[in-house]
mmCIF file of C-alpha atoms in Angstrom:
data_model
loop_
_atom_site.group_PDB
_atom_site.id
_atom_site.type_symbol
_atom_site.label_atom_id
_atom_site.label_comp_id
_atom_site.label_asym_id
_atom_site.label_seq_id
_atom_site.Cartn_x
_atom_site.Cartn_y
_atom_site.Cartn_z
ATOM 1 C CA MET I 222 2.452 27.211 82.275
ATOM 2 C CA ASN I 223 0.253 26.278 85.299
ATOM 3 C CA ALA I 224 -1.668 29.552 84.988
ATOM 4 C CA SER I 225 -2.368 28.765 81.272
ATOM 5 C CA ASN I 226 -3.638 25.140 82.076
ATOM 6 C CA ALA I 227 -5.881 26.614 84.821
ATOM 7 C CA LEU I 228 -7.504 28.941 82.464
ATOM 8 C CA ALA I 229 -7.795 26.244 79.817
ATOM 9 C CA THR I 230 -9.650 23.955 82.549
ATOM 10 C CA ARG I 231 -11.952 26.824 83.445
ATOM 11 C CA LEU I 232 -12.727 27.522 79.946
ATOM 12 C CA ARG I 233 -13.394 23.759 79.259
ATOM 13 C CA GLY I 234 -15.701 23.869 82.095
ATOM 14 C CA ILE I 235 -18.012 26.524 80.691
ATOM 15 C CA ASP I 236 -20.597 25.552 78.295
ATOM 16 C CA TRP I 237 -20.018 28.381 75.987
ATOM 17 C CA GLU I 238 -23.248 27.667 73.641
ATOM 18 C CA THR I 239 -25.729 27.343 76.480
ATOM 19 C CA VAL I 240 -24.447 29.938 78.879
ATOM 20 C CA GLY I 241 -21.814 32.045 77.531
ATOM 21 C CA LEU I 242 -23.490 33.237 74.335
ATOM 22 C CA PRO I 243 -26.939 34.030 75.831
ATOM 23 C CA ILE I 244 -25.188 36.228 78.490
ATOM 24 C CA VAL I 245 -23.190 37.991 75.700
ATOM 25 C CA LEU I 246 -26.388 38.459 73.666
ATOM 26 C CA VAL I 247 -28.227 39.973 76.635
ATOM 27 C CA ALA I 248 -25.239 42.255 77.329
ATOM 28 C CA LEU I 249 -25.205 43.502 73.736
ATOM 29 C CA PHE I 250 -28.988 43.891 73.846
ATOM 30 C CA VAL I 251 -28.892 46.025 76.919
ATOM 31 C CA PHE I 252 -25.844 48.238 75.616
ATOM 32 C CA PHE I 253 -27.454 48.767 72.161
ATOM 33 C CA ALA I 254 -30.758 49.862 73.798
ATOM 34 C CA ILE I 255 -29.173 52.367 75.903
ATOM 35 C CA GLN I 256 -26.806 53.851 73.506
ATOM 36 C CA ALA I 257 -29.292 53.652 70.472
ATOM 37 C CA PRO I 258 -32.714 54.392 71.383
ATOM 38 C CA ASN I 259 -34.235 53.184 68.199
ATOM 39 C CA PHE I 260 -32.584 49.775 68.630
ATOM 40 C CA ALA I 261 -35.330 48.350 71.105
ATOM 41 C CA GLU I 262 -38.231 49.436 68.809
ATOM 42 C CA ILE I 263 -40.348 46.473 67.444
ATOM 43 C CA SER I 264 -39.920 47.674 63.866
ATOM 44 C CA ASN I 265 -36.046 47.417 64.137
ATOM 45 C CA PHE I 266 -36.507 43.936 65.673
ATOM 46 C CA ALA I 267 -38.374 42.895 62.413
ATOM 47 C CA ASN I 268 -35.537 44.507 60.535
ATOM 48 C CA VAL I 269 -32.909 42.502 62.307
ATOM 49 C CA ALA I 270 -34.774 39.432 61.932
ATOM 50 C CA ARG I 271 -35.094 39.891 58.042
ATOM 51 C CA GLN I 272 -31.284 40.769 57.990
ATOM 52 C CA VAL I 273 -30.141 37.643 59.678
ATOM 53 C CA ALA I 274 -32.557 35.207 58.226
ATOM 54 C CA VAL I 275 -30.526 34.515 55.033
ATOM 55 C CA LEU I 276 -27.310 34.249 57.126
ATOM 56 C CA GLY I 277 -28.987 31.938 59.547
ATOM 57 C CA LEU I 278 -30.243 29.637 56.530
ATOM 58 C CA ILE I 279 -26.689 29.374 54.972
ATOM 59 C CA ALA I 280 -25.104 29.134 58.387
ATOM 60 C CA THR I 281 -27.072 26.305 59.363
ATOM 61 C CA ALA I 282 -25.792 24.331 56.618
ATOM 62 C CA GLN I 283 -22.438 25.588 57.088
ATOM 63 C CA THR I 284 -22.341 24.210 60.497
ATOM 64 C CA MET I 285 -22.939 20.592 59.132
ATOM 65 C CA VAL I 286 -20.200 21.080 56.854
ATOM 66 C CA ILE I 287 -17.678 22.439 59.710
ATOM 67 C CA LEU I 288 -18.886 19.483 61.951
ATOM 68 C CA THR I 289 -17.417 17.186 59.293
ATOM 69 C CA ALA I 290 -14.066 19.063 59.584
ATOM 70 C CA GLY I 291 -14.770 20.786 56.244
ATOM 71 C CA ILE I 292 -15.434 24.421 55.065
ATOM 72 C CA ASP I 293 -17.463 25.835 52.377
ATOM 73 C CA LEU I 294 -16.079 29.065 51.071
ATOM 74 C CA SER I 295 -18.276 29.029 47.758
ATOM 75 C CA VAL I 296 -21.596 29.933 49.408
ATOM 76 C CA GLY I 297 -21.254 33.653 48.733
ATOM 77 C CA SER I 298 -20.734 33.228 45.141
ATOM 78 C CA VAL I 299 -23.483 30.760 44.811
ATOM 79 C CA VAL I 300 -25.916 33.328 46.333
ATOM 80 C CA ALA I 301 -24.811 35.664 43.527
ATOM 81 C CA LEU I 302 -25.326 33.060 40.887
ATOM 82 C CA ALA I 303 -28.680 31.947 42.230
ATOM 83 C CA SER I 304 -29.618 35.647 42.198
ATOM 84 C CA VAL I 305 -28.663 36.052 38.751
ATOM 85 C CA LEU I 306 -30.474 32.767 37.486
ATOM 86 C CA ALA I 307 -33.661 33.716 39.392
ATOM 87 C CA ALA I 308 -33.844 37.169 37.871
ATOM 88 C CA MET I 309 -33.249 35.809 34.446
ATOM 89 C CA GLY I 310 -36.273 33.358 34.918
ATOM 90 C CA LEU I 311 -38.436 36.206 36.070
ATOM 91 C CA ARG I 312 -37.471 38.636 33.468
ATOM 92 C CA ASP I 313 -38.501 35.992 31.000
ATOM 93 C CA GLY I 314 -41.912 35.815 32.574
ATOM 94 C CA ASN I 315 -41.270 32.306 34.345
ATOM 95 C CA PRO I 316 -40.398 32.876 38.083
ATOM 96 C CA TRP I 317 -40.721 28.976 38.656
ATOM 97 C CA ALA I 318 -38.127 28.321 35.890
ATOM 98 C CA GLY I 319 -35.724 31.075 37.559
ATOM 99 C CA ILE I 320 -36.229 29.432 41.033
ATOM 100 C CA ALA I 321 -35.515 25.946 39.645
ATOM 101 C CA MET I 322 -32.146 27.000 37.762
ATOM 102 C CA ALA I 323 -31.055 28.635 40.922
ATOM 103 C CA LEU I 324 -31.520 25.713 43.177
ATOM 104 C CA ALA I 325 -30.217 23.274 40.387
ATOM 105 C CA ALA I 326 -27.196 25.609 40.116
ATOM 106 C CA GLY I 327 -26.582 25.237 43.959
ATOM 107 C CA LEU I 328 -26.887 21.573 43.977
ATOM 108 C CA ALA I 329 -24.557 21.230 40.971
ATOM 109 C CA VAL I 330 -21.873 23.224 42.885
ATOM 110 C CA GLY I 331 -22.397 21.219 45.999
ATOM 111 C CA LEU I 332 -21.951 18.190 43.941
ATOM 112 C CA VAL I 333 -18.806 19.228 42.503
ATOM 113 C CA ASN I 334 -17.411 20.350 45.751
ATOM 114 C CA GLY I 335 -18.565 17.107 47.509
ATOM 115 C CA LEU I 336 -17.199 14.594 44.949
ATOM 116 C CA ILE I 337 -13.603 16.185 44.862
ATOM 117 C CA ILE I 338 -13.487 16.500 48.596
ATOM 118 C CA GLY I 339 -15.120 13.198 49.379
ATOM 119 C CA PHE I 340 -13.312 11.155 46.756
ATOM 120 C CA THR I 341 -9.873 12.911 46.530
ATOM 121 C CA ALA I 342 -7.313 14.106 49.005
ATOM 122 C CA VAL I 343 -7.731 17.810 48.227
ATOM 123 C CA THR I 344 -8.717 19.787 51.124
ATOM 124 C CA PRO I 345 -11.917 21.490 51.503
ATOM 125 C CA PHE I 346 -10.379 24.899 51.699
ATOM 126 C CA ILE I 347 -8.623 24.680 48.356
ATOM 127 C CA VAL I 348 -11.594 23.116 46.688
ATOM 128 C CA THR I 349 -14.340 25.621 47.634
ATOM 129 C CA LEU I 350 -11.861 28.525 47.416
ATOM 130 C CA GLY I 351 -11.233 27.466 43.724
ATOM 131 C CA MET I 352 -15.184 27.103 43.407
ATOM 132 C CA LEU I 353 -15.892 30.620 44.781
ATOM 133 C CA SER I 354 -13.820 31.880 41.832
ATOM 134 C CA ILE I 355 -15.295 29.879 39.077
ATOM 135 C CA VAL I 356 -18.891 30.406 40.311
ATOM 136 C CA SER I 357 -18.356 34.275 40.846
ATOM 137 C CA GLY I 358 -17.031 34.401 37.480
ATOM 138 C CA THR I 359 -19.848 32.410 36.000
ATOM 139 C CA ALA I 360 -22.422 34.956 37.507
ATOM 140 C CA LEU I 361 -20.344 38.019 36.076
ATOM 141 C CA THR I 362 -20.089 36.335 32.757
ATOM 142 C CA LEU I 363 -23.895 35.701 32.532
ATOM 143 C CA THR I 364 -24.573 39.331 33.410
ATOM 144 C CA ASN I 365 -21.608 40.937 31.732
ATOM 145 C CA GLY I 366 -21.163 42.151 35.208
ATOM 146 C CA ASP I 367 -24.218 44.253 35.309
ATOM 147 C CA PRO I 368 -27.243 43.806 37.604
ATOM 148 C CA ILE I 369 -30.515 42.680 36.113
ATOM 149 C CA PHE I 370 -32.996 45.448 36.913
ATOM 150 C CA GLN I 371 -36.521 46.326 35.781
ATOM 151 C CA LEU I 372 -38.294 43.122 36.594
ATOM 152 C CA PRO I 373 -41.847 42.689 36.267
ATOM 153 C CA ASP I 374 -44.252 42.590 39.100
ATOM 154 C CA SER I 375 -44.554 39.099 40.636
ATOM 155 C CA TRP I 376 -45.498 37.106 43.683
ATOM 156 C CA PHE I 377 -41.744 36.240 43.763
ATOM 157 C CA PHE I 378 -40.785 39.488 45.468
ATOM 158 C CA GLY I 379 -42.976 38.548 48.406
ATOM 159 C CA LEU I 380 -40.082 35.718 49.231
ATOM 160 C CA GLY I 381 -37.873 38.698 50.230
ATOM 161 C CA ILE I 382 -40.239 41.478 51.551
ATOM 162 C CA GLY I 383 -43.399 39.794 52.440
ATOM 163 C CA PHE I 384 -45.045 38.842 55.598
ATOM 164 C CA LEU I 385 -46.740 35.724 57.052
ATOM 165 C CA GLY I 386 -48.792 37.346 59.800
ATOM 166 C CA PRO I 387 -46.634 39.577 61.681
ATOM 167 C CA VAL I 388 -43.356 37.571 60.642
ATOM 168 C CA PRO I 389 -41.273 38.446 57.783
ATOM 169 C CA ILE I 390 -41.391 35.432 55.153
ATOM 170 C CA PRO I 391 -37.651 35.210 55.021
ATOM 171 C CA VAL I 392 -37.684 34.633 58.745
ATOM 172 C CA VAL I 393 -40.354 31.786 58.402
ATOM 173 C CA ILE I 394 -38.362 30.029 55.587
ATOM 174 C CA ALA I 395 -35.238 30.246 57.752
ATOM 175 C CA LEU I 396 -37.169 28.734 60.682
ATOM 176 C CA VAL I 397 -38.436 25.837 58.748
ATOM 177 C CA TRP I 398 -35.157 25.170 57.320
ATOM 178 C CA PHE I 399 -33.421 25.188 60.766
ATOM 179 C CA ALA I 400 -36.087 22.845 62.023
ATOM 180 C CA LEU I 401 -35.543 20.575 59.204
ATOM 181 C CA PHE I 402 -31.692 20.249 59.610
ATOM 182 C CA TRP I 403 -32.186 19.832 63.403
ATOM 183 C CA LEU I 404 -34.238 16.736 62.770
ATOM 184 C CA VAL I 405 -31.722 15.515 60.337
ATOM 185 C CA LEU I 406 -28.753 16.156 62.565
ATOM 186 C CA TYR I 407 -30.277 15.085 65.848
ATOM 187 C CA ARG I 408 -32.946 12.388 64.899
ATOM 188 C CA THR I 409 -31.335 10.317 62.193
ATOM 189 C CA LYS I 410 -28.301 8.018 61.656
ATOM 190 C CA PHE I 411 -26.892 10.565 59.031
ATOM 191 C CA GLY I 412 -26.644 13.222 61.990
ATOM 192 C CA THR I 413 -24.517 10.622 64.136
ATOM 193 C CA HIS I 414 -22.490 9.908 60.856
ATOM 194 C CA VAL I 415 -21.679 13.753 60.457
ATOM 195 C CA TYR I 416 -20.396 14.000 63.951
ATOM 196 C CA ALA I 417 -18.459 10.708 63.651
ATOM 197 C CA VAL I 418 -16.882 11.886 60.392
ATOM 198 C CA GLY I 419 -15.624 15.129 61.914
ATOM 199 C CA GLY I 420 -14.567 13.582 65.092
ATOM 200 C CA ASN I 421 -12.142 10.915 63.419
ATOM 201 C CA LYS I 422 -12.419 10.418 59.707
ATOM 202 C CA ASN I 423 -10.492 7.117 59.842
ATOM 203 C CA ALA I 424 -12.072 5.688 62.824
ATOM 204 C CA ALA I 425 -15.396 6.417 61.178
ATOM 205 C CA SER I 426 -14.336 4.664 57.883
ATOM 206 C CA LEU I 427 -13.187 1.792 59.973
ATOM 207 C CA ALA I 428 -16.629 1.640 61.766
ATOM 208 C CA GLY I 429 -18.252 1.066 58.206
ATOM 209 C CA ILE I 430 -19.338 4.780 57.937
ATOM 210 C CA PRO I 431 -19.450 5.845 54.214
ATOM 211 C CA VAL I 432 -17.426 8.881 54.804
ATOM 212 C CA ALA I 433 -17.401 10.177 51.213
ATOM 213 C CA ARG I 434 -20.990 9.926 50.846
ATOM 214 C CA VAL I 435 -21.251 12.034 54.343
ATOM 215 C CA GLN I 436 -19.146 14.598 52.832
ATOM 216 C CA LEU I 437 -20.869 14.807 49.434
ATOM 217 C CA SER I 438 -24.440 15.184 51.304
ATOM 218 C CA VAL I 439 -23.499 17.892 53.424
ATOM 219 C CA TYR I 440 -21.798 19.933 50.681
ATOM 220 C CA LEU I 441 -24.973 19.326 48.452
ATOM 221 C CA LEU I 442 -27.050 20.777 51.442
ATOM 222 C CA SER I 443 -24.644 23.760 51.749
ATOM 223 C CA GLY I 444 -25.059 24.407 47.930
ATOM 224 C CA LEU I 445 -28.695 24.002 48.204
ATOM 225 C CA SER I 446 -28.951 26.528 51.183
ATOM 226 C CA ALA I 447 -26.792 29.077 49.555
ATOM 227 C CA ALA I 448 -28.945 28.912 46.374
ATOM 228 C CA LEU I 449 -32.280 29.394 48.506
ATOM 229 C CA GLY I 450 -30.614 32.314 50.246
ATOM 230 C CA GLY I 451 -29.700 33.846 46.892
ATOM 231 C CA ILE I 452 -33.231 33.388 45.762
ATOM 232 C CA ILE I 453 -34.531 35.374 49.021
ATOM 233 C CA LEU I 454 -31.952 38.172 48.640
ATOM 234 C CA SER I 455 -32.695 38.569 44.970
ATOM 235 C CA ALA I 456 -36.472 38.943 45.787
ATOM 236 C CA ARG I 457 -35.763 41.422 48.570
ATOM 237 C CA VAL I 458 -33.486 43.724 46.446
ATOM 238 C CA ARG I 459 -35.875 43.122 43.461
ATOM 239 C CA SER I 460 -33.006 42.348 40.765
ATOM 240 C CA GLY I 461 -30.334 39.872 39.965
ATOM 241 C CA GLN I 462 -27.066 40.829 41.372
ATOM 242 C CA PRO I 463 -23.807 39.262 40.369
ATOM 243 C CA LEU I 464 -21.973 40.525 43.115
ATOM 244 C CA LEU I 465 -24.641 39.600 45.836
ATOM 245 C CA GLY I 466 -23.356 37.583 48.544
ATOM 246 C CA GLN I 467 -19.976 38.902 48.758
ATOM 247 C CA GLY I 468 -18.392 38.138 52.190
ATOM 248 C CA LEU I 469 -21.181 35.946 53.186
ATOM 249 C CA GLU I 470 -19.015 32.973 53.220
ATOM 250 C CA LEU I 471 -16.964 34.677 55.869
ATOM 251 C CA GLU I 472 -19.835 35.720 57.777
ATOM 252 C CA THR I 473 -21.414 32.194 57.886
ATOM 253 C CA VAL I 474 -18.101 30.835 59.260
ATOM 254 C CA ALA I 475 -17.883 33.529 61.781
ATOM 255 C CA ALA I 476 -21.504 32.789 62.935
ATOM 256 C CA VAL I 477 -20.662 29.035 63.231
ATOM 257 C CA VAL I 478 -17.420 29.496 65.095
ATOM 258 C CA ILE I 479 -18.681 32.038 67.355
ATOM 259 C CA GLY I 480 -21.580 29.725 68.067
ATOM 260 C CA GLY I 481 -19.131 27.214 69.563
ATOM 261 C CA THR I 482 -18.704 24.824 66.634
ATOM 262 C CA SER I 483 -15.037 23.708 66.431
ATOM 263 C CA LEU I 484 -13.403 24.188 63.239
ATOM 264 C CA PHE I 485 -11.454 20.883 63.711
ATOM 265 C CA GLY I 486 -15.014 18.921 63.498
ATOM 266 C CA GLY I 487 -17.037 16.863 65.545
ATOM 267 C CA ARG I 488 -18.076 19.315 68.106
ATOM 268 C CA GLY I 489 -20.749 21.921 68.004
ATOM 269 C CA ARG I 490 -24.531 22.525 67.940
ATOM 270 C CA LEU I 491 -26.955 24.149 65.689
ATOM 271 C CA MET I 492 -28.459 26.051 68.443
ATOM 272 C CA GLY I 493 -25.042 27.403 68.991
ATOM 273 C CA THR I 494 -24.968 28.656 65.305
ATOM 274 C CA ILE I 495 -28.298 30.483 65.862
ATOM 275 C CA TYR I 496 -26.923 32.422 68.908
ATOM 276 C CA GLY I 497 -23.820 33.266 66.636
ATOM 277 C CA VAL I 498 -26.063 34.401 63.933
ATOM 278 C CA LEU I 499 -28.000 36.602 66.309
ATOM 279 C CA LEU I 500 -24.812 38.103 67.798
ATOM 280 C CA VAL I 501 -23.573 38.916 64.165
ATOM 281 C CA GLY I 502 -26.919 40.340 63.375
ATOM 282 C CA ILE I 503 -27.340 42.435 66.571
ATOM 283 C CA VAL I 504 -23.621 43.970 66.336
ATOM 284 C CA ARG I 505 -24.101 44.927 62.739
ATOM 285 C CA ASN I 506 -27.505 46.571 63.368
ATOM 286 C CA GLY I 507 -26.449 48.289 66.693
ATOM 287 C CA LEU I 508 -23.419 49.860 65.109
ATOM 288 C CA ASP I 509 -25.179 50.805 62.047
ATOM 289 C CA LEU I 510 -27.547 52.794 64.541
ATOM 290 C CA LEU I 511 -24.664 54.247 66.259
ATOM 291 C CA GLY I 512 -23.337 55.233 62.876
ATOM 292 C CA VAL I 513 -20.222 53.138 62.997
ATOM 293 C CA SER I 514 -18.593 52.479 59.570
ATOM 294 C CA THR I 515 -19.104 49.199 57.993
ATOM 295 C CA PHE I 516 -15.130 48.948 57.677
ATOM 296 C CA ILE I 517 -14.986 48.979 61.453
ATOM 297 C CA GLN I 518 -17.945 46.351 61.692
ATOM 298 C CA ARG I 519 -15.825 43.856 59.619
ATOM 299 C CA ILE I 520 -13.079 44.375 62.078
ATOM 300 C CA VAL I 521 -15.195 43.814 65.010
ATOM 301 C CA ILE I 522 -16.619 40.477 63.486
ATOM 302 C CA GLY I 523 -13.297 39.326 62.378
ATOM 303 C CA ALA I 524 -11.887 39.910 66.049
ATOM 304 C CA ALA I 525 -14.819 38.038 67.340
ATOM 305 C CA THR I 526 -13.966 35.098 65.126
ATOM 306 C CA ILE I 527 -10.464 34.964 65.956
ATOM 307 C CA LEU I 528 -11.540 35.038 69.826
ATOM 308 C CA ALA I 529 -13.944 32.316 69.308
ATOM 309 C CA VAL I 530 -11.371 30.125 67.473
ATOM 310 C CA LEU I 531 -8.932 30.868 70.275
ATOM 311 C CA LEU I 532 -11.577 29.764 72.920
ATOM 312 C CA THR I 533 -11.951 26.604 70.902
ATOM 313 C CA VAL I 534 -8.418 25.815 70.979
ATOM 314 C CA LEU I 535 -8.122 26.546 74.812
ATOM 315 C CA ARG I 536 -11.292 24.570 75.648
ATOM 316 C CA GLU I 537 -9.619 21.601 73.700
ATOM 317 C CA GLY I 538 -6.626 21.725 75.509
ATOM 318 C CA GLY I 539 -4.413 23.393 72.780
ATOM 319 C CA ARG I 540 -4.329 20.038 70.918
ATOM 320 C CA ASN I 541 -2.937 20.401 67.440
ATOM 321 C CA ARG I 542 -5.295 18.356 65.359
#
């Protein structure tokens, strides 16, 4: 018992997001640079950045959701629905209409999630799990389960494969999105309310914070972010994919938790999420270059997520909240 308490005390003294994660990232970088010669090439860095851009964009909003002690498991299916709607608009010769439909769908899903979670006693896990199935089924129904191929040439594809100078456009979009969320979370009263709701929902309500509205807002932002991610991925694969984004909900949660945000809510930072996103991206890319199966990669990411949650519990003194 004493040894366990001593370990928990030491873990609580470590600033994981500021110290621990950067050290792990550097160690991973050195390891893969030695084991996979192509890993350290500039072209591979651009590839990694493009791969993690959408994950980072969605994980940024997922961070805000988890900070309120919630979770959004519907983001992967929203990505698929947004991809299908964007492709349908492009197929009909109006990419702007496709983008508008995709973003509106993301907001609609976020609205339903937020209303049920904010104004009823149903837990976020159940609501968003059910929404995952509903939205996924909608995307499959719209396409009869078939991808939408042979889309006409358009500026739209630049959103996924284009560059702004030397920087991939998806990375630019993700950085702008992150900057906006950072300003909202750390420079507005709303950001303070997000932390307060996650820290103690009842106390926040007694303090006059509109808890339900805060929860509604974060799920709206999560749905919008997932839709934007679906648009970018659709542009990247040049098609509408009703199965696009499968597993992305778990990857975003993994990145957020690995980045140090507590699943209990009220604790975490956006910068930690970026570190978590980079860690997931580096591990996936490095293992790909080493020829490791994607099945093994899923095991590694899952194990890292469990370890991150365990560290969170130990840092918080093992409290059952």
